[in-house]
JSON list of C-alpha atoms in Angstrom, two decimals:
[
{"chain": "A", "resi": 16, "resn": "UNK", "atom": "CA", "xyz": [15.20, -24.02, -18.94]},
{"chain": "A", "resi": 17, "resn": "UNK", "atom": "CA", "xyz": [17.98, -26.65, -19.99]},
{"chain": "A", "resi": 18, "resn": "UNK", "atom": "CA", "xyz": [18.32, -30.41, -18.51]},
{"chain": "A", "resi": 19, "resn": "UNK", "atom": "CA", "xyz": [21.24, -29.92, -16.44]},
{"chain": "A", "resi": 20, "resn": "UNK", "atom": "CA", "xyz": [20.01, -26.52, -14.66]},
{"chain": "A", "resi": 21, "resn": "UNK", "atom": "CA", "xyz": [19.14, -25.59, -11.51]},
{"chain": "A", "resi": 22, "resn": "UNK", "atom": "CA", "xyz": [16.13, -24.22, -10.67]},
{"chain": "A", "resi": 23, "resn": "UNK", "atom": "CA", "xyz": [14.39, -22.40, -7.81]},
{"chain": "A", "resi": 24, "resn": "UNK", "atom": "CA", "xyz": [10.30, -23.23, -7.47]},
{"chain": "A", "resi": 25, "resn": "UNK", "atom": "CA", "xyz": [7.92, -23.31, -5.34]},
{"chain": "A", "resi": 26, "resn": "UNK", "atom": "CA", "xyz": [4.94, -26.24, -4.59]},
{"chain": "A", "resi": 27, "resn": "UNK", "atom": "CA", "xyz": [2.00, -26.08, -5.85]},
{"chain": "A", "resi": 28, "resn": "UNK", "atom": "CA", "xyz": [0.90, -29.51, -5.24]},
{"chain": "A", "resi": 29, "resn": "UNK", "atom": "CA", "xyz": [1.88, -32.59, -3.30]},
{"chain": "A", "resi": 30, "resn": "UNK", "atom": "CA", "xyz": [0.57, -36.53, -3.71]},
{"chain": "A", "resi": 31, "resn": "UNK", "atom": "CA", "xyz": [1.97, -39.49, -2.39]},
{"chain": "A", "resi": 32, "resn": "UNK", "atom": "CA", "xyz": [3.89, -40.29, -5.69]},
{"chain": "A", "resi": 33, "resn": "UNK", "atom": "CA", "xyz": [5.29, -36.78, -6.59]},
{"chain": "A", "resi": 34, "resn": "UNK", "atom": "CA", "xyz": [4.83, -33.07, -5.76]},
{"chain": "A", "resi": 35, "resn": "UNK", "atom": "CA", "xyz": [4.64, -30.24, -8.71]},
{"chain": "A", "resi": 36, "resn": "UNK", "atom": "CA", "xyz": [6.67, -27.17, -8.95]},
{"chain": "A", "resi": 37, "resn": "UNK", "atom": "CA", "xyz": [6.27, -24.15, -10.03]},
{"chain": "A", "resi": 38, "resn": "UNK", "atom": "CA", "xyz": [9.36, -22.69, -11.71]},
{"chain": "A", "resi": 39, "resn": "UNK", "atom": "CA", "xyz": [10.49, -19.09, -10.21]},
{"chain": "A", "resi": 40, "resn": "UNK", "atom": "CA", "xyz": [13.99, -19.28, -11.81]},
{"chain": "A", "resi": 41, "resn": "UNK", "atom": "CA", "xyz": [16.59, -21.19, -13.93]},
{"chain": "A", "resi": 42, "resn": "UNK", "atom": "CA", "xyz": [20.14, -21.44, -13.51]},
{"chain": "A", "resi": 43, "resn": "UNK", "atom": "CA", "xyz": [19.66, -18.08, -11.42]},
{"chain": "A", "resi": 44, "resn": "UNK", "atom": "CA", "xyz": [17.81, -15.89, -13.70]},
{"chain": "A", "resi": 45, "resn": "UNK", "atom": "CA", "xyz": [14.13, -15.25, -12.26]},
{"chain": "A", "resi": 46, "resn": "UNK", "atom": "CA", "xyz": [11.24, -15.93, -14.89]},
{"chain": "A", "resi": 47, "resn": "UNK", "atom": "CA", "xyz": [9.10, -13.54, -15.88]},
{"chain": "A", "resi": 48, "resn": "UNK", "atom": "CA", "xyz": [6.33, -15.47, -15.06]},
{"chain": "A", "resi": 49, "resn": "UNK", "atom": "CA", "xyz": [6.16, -18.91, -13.68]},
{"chain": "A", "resi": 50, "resn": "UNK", "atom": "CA", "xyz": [4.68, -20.60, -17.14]},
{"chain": "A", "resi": 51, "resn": "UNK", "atom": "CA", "xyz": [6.99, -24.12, -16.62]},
{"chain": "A", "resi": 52, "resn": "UNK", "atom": "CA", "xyz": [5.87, -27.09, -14.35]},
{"chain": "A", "resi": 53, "resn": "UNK", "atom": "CA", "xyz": [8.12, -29.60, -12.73]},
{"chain": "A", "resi": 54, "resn": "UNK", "atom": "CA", "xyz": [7.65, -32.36, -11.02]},
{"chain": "A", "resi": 55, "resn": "UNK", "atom": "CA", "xyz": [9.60, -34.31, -8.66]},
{"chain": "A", "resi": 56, "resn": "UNK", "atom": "CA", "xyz": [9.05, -37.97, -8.56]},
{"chain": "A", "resi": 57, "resn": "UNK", "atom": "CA", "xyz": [8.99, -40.08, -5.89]},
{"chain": "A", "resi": 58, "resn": "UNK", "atom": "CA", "xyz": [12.65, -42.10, -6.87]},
{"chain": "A", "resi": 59, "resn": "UNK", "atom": "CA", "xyz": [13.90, -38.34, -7.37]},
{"chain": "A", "resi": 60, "resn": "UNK", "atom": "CA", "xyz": [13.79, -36.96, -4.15]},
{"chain": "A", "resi": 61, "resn": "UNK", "atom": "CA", "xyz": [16.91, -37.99, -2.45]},
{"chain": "A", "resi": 62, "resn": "UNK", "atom": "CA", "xyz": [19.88, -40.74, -2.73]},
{"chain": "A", "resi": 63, "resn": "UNK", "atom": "CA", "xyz": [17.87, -42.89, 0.13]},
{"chain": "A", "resi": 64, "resn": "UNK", "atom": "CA", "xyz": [15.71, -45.53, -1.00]},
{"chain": "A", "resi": 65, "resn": "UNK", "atom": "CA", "xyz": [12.66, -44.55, -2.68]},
{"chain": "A", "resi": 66, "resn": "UNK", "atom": "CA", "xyz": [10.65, -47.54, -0.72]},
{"chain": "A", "resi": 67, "resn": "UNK", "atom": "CA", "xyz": [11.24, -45.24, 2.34]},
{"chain": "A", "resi": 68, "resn": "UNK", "atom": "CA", "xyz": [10.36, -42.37, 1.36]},
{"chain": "A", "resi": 69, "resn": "UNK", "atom": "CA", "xyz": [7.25, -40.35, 2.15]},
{"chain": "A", "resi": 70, "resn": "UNK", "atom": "CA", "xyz": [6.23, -37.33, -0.12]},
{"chain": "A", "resi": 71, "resn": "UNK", "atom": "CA", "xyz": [3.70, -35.37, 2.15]},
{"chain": "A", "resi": 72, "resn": "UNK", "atom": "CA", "xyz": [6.40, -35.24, 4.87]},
{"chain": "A", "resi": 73, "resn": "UNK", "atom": "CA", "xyz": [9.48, -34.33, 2.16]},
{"chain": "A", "resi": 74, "resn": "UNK", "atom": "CA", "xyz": [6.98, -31.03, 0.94]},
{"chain": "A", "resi": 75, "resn": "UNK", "atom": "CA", "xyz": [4.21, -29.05, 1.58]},
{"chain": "A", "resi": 76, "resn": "UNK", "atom": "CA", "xyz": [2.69, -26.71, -0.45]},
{"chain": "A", "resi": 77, "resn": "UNK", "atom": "CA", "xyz": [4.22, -23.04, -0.35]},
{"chain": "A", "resi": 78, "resn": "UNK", "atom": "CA", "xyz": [7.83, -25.05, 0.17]},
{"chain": "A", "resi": 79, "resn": "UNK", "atom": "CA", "xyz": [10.60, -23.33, -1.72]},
{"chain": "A", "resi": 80, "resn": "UNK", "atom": "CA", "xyz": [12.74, -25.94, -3.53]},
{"chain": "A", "resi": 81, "resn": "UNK", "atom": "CA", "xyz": [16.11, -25.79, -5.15]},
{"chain": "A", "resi": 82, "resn": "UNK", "atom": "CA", "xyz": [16.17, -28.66, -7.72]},
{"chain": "A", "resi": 83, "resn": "UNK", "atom": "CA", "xyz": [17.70, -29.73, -10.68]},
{"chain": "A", "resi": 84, "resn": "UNK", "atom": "CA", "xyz": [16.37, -30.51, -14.14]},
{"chain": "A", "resi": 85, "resn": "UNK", "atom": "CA", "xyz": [17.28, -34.26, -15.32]},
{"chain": "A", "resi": 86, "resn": "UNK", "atom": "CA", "xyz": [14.94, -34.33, -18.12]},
{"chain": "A", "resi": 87, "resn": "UNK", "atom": "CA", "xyz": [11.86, -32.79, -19.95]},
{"chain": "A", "resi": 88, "resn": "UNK", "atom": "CA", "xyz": [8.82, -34.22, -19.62]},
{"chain": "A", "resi": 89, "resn": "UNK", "atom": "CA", "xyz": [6.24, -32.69, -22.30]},
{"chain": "A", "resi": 90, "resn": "UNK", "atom": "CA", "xyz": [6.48, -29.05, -23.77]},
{"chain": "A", "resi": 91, "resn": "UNK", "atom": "CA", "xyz": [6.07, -27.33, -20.34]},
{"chain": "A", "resi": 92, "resn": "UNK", "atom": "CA", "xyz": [6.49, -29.82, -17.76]},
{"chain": "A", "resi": 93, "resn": "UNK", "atom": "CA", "xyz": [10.16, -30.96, -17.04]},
{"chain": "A", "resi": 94, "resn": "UNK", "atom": "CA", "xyz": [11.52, -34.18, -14.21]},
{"chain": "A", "resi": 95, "resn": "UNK", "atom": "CA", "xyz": [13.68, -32.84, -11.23]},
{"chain": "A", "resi": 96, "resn": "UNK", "atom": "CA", "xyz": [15.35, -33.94, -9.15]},
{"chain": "A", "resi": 97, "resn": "UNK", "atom": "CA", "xyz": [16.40, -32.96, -5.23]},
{"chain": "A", "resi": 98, "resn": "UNK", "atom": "CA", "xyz": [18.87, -36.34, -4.66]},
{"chain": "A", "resi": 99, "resn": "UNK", "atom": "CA", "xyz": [21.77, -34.13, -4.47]},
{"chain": "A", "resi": 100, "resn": "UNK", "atom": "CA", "xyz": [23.00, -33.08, -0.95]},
{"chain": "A", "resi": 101, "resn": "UNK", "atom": "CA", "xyz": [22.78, -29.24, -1.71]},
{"chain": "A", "resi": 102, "resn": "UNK", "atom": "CA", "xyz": [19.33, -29.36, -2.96]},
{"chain": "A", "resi": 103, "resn": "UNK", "atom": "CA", "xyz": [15.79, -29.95, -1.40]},
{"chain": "A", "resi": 104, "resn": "UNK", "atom": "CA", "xyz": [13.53, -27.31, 0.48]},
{"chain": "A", "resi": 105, "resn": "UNK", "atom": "CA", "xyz": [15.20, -24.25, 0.83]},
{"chain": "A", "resi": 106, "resn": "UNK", "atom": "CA", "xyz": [12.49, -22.33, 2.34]},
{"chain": "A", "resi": 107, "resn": "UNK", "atom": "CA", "xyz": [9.30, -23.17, 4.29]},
{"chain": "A", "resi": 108, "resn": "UNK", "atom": "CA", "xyz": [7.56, -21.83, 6.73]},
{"chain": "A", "resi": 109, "resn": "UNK", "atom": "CA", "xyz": [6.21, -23.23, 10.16]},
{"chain": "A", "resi": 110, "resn": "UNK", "atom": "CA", "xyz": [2.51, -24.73, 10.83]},
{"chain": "A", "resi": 111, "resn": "UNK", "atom": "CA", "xyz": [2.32, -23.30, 14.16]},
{"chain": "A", "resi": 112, "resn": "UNK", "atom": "CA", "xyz": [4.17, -19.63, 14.11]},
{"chain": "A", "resi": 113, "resn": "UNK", "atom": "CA", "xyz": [4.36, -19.29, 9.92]},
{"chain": "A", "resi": 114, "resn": "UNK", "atom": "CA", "xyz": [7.59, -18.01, 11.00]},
{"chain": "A", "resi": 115, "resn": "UNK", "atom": "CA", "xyz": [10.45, -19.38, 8.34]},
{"chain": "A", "resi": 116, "resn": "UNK", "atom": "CA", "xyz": [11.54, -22.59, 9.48]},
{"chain": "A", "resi": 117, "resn": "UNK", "atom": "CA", "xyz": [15.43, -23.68, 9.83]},
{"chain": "A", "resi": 118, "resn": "UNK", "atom": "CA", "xyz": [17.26, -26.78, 8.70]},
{"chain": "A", "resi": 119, "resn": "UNK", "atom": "CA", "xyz": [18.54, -29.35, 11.26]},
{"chain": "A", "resi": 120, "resn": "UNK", "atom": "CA", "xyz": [18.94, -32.15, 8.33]},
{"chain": "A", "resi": 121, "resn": "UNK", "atom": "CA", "xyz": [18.35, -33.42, 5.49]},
{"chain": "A", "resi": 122, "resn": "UNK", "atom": "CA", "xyz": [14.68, -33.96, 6.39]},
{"chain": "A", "resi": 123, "resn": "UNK", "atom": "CA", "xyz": [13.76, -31.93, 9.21]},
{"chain": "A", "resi": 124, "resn": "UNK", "atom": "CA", "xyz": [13.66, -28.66, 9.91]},
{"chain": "A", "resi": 125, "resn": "UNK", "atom": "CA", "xyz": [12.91, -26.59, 13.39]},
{"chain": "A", "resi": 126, "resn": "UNK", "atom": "CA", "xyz": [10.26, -23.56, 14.60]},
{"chain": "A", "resi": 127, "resn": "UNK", "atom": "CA", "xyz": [12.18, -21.11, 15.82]},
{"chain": "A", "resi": 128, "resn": "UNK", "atom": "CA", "xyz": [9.45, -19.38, 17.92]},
{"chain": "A", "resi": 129, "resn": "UNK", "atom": "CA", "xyz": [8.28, -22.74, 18.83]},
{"chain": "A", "resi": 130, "resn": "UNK", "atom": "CA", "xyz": [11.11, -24.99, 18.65]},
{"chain": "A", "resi": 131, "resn": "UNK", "atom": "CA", "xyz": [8.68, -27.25, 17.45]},
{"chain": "A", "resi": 132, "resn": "UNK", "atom": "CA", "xyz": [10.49, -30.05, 14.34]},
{"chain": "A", "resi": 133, "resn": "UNK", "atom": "CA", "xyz": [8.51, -30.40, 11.44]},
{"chain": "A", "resi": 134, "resn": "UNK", "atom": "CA", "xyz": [9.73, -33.12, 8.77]},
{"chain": "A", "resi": 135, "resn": "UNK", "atom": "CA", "xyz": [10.80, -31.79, 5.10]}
]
């Protein structure tokens, strides 16, 4: 895992000033096992203001993120970021149904059993 990659993880945990990923893959290439940590800080999670932005509605835990790595943190843990327009939650799954939610936007995303919008 380089600074400049992208990477595919998956929350593990969420508080109001950053959520924690685990690392699945880099630059494509799945892990073997998911042994690096990332976390996303609160200025890092899209080009809006930071002031306005609310973790617990940007993830939840389970999300699938696509993010990119801006810079390493300590030996396992590295900074990413998701303030790029192709990058964010790529996969989550619905409260109500569990059925795999769909984008609308950049920060909400809609049931498709329920039709129910849920912010990400």
């Amino acid at each position: 895992v380089d600074v400049g990659m992208l990477i595919t993880g998956k929350v593990t945990r969420v508080t109001p000033a950053a959520a924690t990923v685990a690392i699945l893959a880099a630059g494509g290439v799945p892990l073997e096992s998911p042994t690096f940590t990332g976390v996303v800080r609160l200025e890092d999670v899209t080009q809006v203001n930071a002031e306005e932005v609310e973790m617990m509605s940007c993830y939840r835990l389970g999300d699938i993120v696509l993010a990119r790595v801006i810079s390493l943190g300590d030996s396992r843990t590295f900074f990413l970021t998701t303030a790029e327009e192709q990058l964010g939650v790529c996969i989550a799954l619905s409260k109500a149904s569990g059925a795999e939610l769909r984008p609308l936007s950049y920060k909400e995303m809609e049931d498709p059993v329920t039709g129910a919008k849920e912010s990400r």
